[in-house]
Amino acid sequence: MTAPSSDQPPDQPPDQPRYASPPCYAQDVPGIPAMPVSEVPAWRKAMRATLIEKRMATPVAVRKDGAKLVANLLDGLVKPGPGKVISLYWPFRAELDLRGWMASAQARGARIALPLVTAKARPLAFREWWPGCPMERGVWNIPNPAGTPEVTPDTVIAPLVGFDPGCFRLGYGGGFFDRTLASLSSRPLVIGVGMPDCALPSIHPQPHDIPMNVIALGDGRVYSRRSG
């Protein structure tokens, strides 16, 4: 799910269209009580299970419509073309299926990468993908490019299990997303994608959690994190 181009990319990519959706503010959500650090892992595990169950119960047609809306949003947010290196994902457990957009972006000249787990507690690697490239089964039986070149993305598009108004992402609990972003010498533009019902008041972010720049939802809304 989860590499890079500019040292500190702007919170909005150049020439990005304006959206009416509210921005994501990290600490400005009132009325959310702090949770003891010791309780956060168990809470996240329970919330993760609830949200995945809800996502898998969402009708296929609803998810397809959501994926189309997100794909349209990504055209404006990312503007795929020559010179772009974009990491996406192979859909798993009812995540939005963006493989059509992935192929379209590649056809427009962008280089596409898929993330793969190399070892437990290690950052992800990114291998280039193109339609028809050799694939093999990886962790969780998810297909990965086999033997294709490793690349460094300037844009990372990651599926959401959940997210909060600070643009913090609830993932699968392996820590790969944050560990990978923290390991990079320069930061990519990070976009989280999902259906609107994965919104949470807070994921109770911890010091190791790294927020996303932008969230694109399957109801057409876009949220972006305020700079500073």
XYZ file of C-alpha atoms in Angstrom, residues 103-217:
115
model
C -3.988 0.805 -16.739
C -5.267 4.120 -18.105
C -2.577 6.069 -16.237
C 0.081 3.721 -17.579
C -1.262 4.129 -21.116
C -0.935 7.915 -20.706
C 2.776 7.581 -20.007
C 2.981 7.296 -16.218
C 5.069 4.562 -14.649
C 2.970 2.487 -12.255
C 4.250 0.636 -9.201
C 2.760 -1.864 -6.805
C 4.028 -2.180 -3.216
C 5.255 -5.482 -1.859
C 6.251 -6.728 1.554
C 9.908 -7.772 1.683
C 10.097 -8.730 5.365
C 8.250 -8.195 8.617
C 8.862 -4.762 10.187
C 10.637 -3.528 7.051
C 9.603 -0.761 4.617
C 7.766 -1.790 1.499
C 9.476 -2.087 -1.870
C 7.870 -0.841 -5.092
C 8.041 -2.819 -8.334
C 6.957 -1.470 -11.682
C 3.700 -2.799 -13.103
C 2.269 -2.724 -16.612
C -0.582 -4.670 -18.215
C 0.590 -8.211 -18.882
C 3.751 -7.999 -16.771
C 4.771 -11.193 -14.927
C 3.011 -11.549 -11.580
C 3.430 -13.770 -8.528
C 1.533 -14.272 -5.287
C 2.825 -12.385 -2.266
C 1.719 -11.739 1.316
C -2.023 -12.378 1.851
C -1.945 -14.024 -1.599
C -2.013 -10.591 -3.262
C -0.478 -10.533 -6.781
C 2.849 -8.685 -7.086
C 4.976 -7.872 -10.143
C 7.619 -10.577 -10.495
C 11.158 -9.451 -11.300
C 10.223 -6.053 -12.705
C 12.382 -2.996 -11.874
C 12.161 -1.376 -8.458
C 11.075 2.258 -8.648
C 10.551 5.209 -6.309
C 7.067 6.702 -6.643
C 6.386 10.425 -6.404
C 2.718 9.677 -5.659
C 1.388 6.966 -3.341
C -2.302 6.030 -3.543
C -3.294 3.900 -0.558
C -6.588 2.197 0.313
C -8.278 3.201 3.555
C -9.665 0.934 6.224
C -10.530 4.138 8.071
C -9.477 7.780 8.275
C -10.071 10.780 10.498
C -10.326 14.589 10.112
C -6.568 14.901 10.597
C -6.085 12.843 7.410
C -4.600 10.017 9.468
C -5.093 6.542 8.022
C -6.236 3.387 9.767
C -4.672 0.488 7.860
C -4.300 -3.237 8.433
C -2.085 -2.950 11.484
C 1.249 -4.105 10.097
C 2.785 -0.630 10.223
C 4.119 -0.898 6.665
C 2.557 2.362 5.443
C 4.066 4.630 8.113
C 7.357 2.741 8.211
C 7.759 3.151 4.452
C 6.979 6.867 4.435
C 9.346 7.445 7.352
C 12.173 5.662 5.524
C 12.079 7.856 2.430
C 14.593 10.628 1.888
C 11.880 12.781 0.309
C 8.139 12.605 0.700
C 5.666 11.616 -2.003
C 2.195 13.023 -2.396
C 0.074 10.566 -0.393
C -3.571 10.061 -1.330
C -5.935 7.838 0.633
C -8.940 6.378 -1.192
C -12.047 4.692 0.139
C -15.787 4.853 0.633
C -17.263 7.606 2.815
C -18.467 5.238 5.526
C -14.869 4.584 6.620
C -14.716 8.046 8.236
C -13.983 8.113 11.970
C -13.973 10.984 14.492
C -10.349 10.035 15.269
C -7.991 7.111 14.815
C -6.224 8.355 17.969
C -2.959 9.049 16.109
C 0.319 8.201 17.780
C 3.768 9.772 17.217
C 4.662 7.209 14.533
C 1.494 7.855 12.475
C 2.087 9.900 9.319
C -0.907 11.743 7.846
C -1.927 11.672 4.218
C -1.947 14.799 2.071
C -5.293 14.144 0.402
C -8.304 11.845 0.773
C -10.565 11.019 -2.191
C -13.865 9.316 -1.386
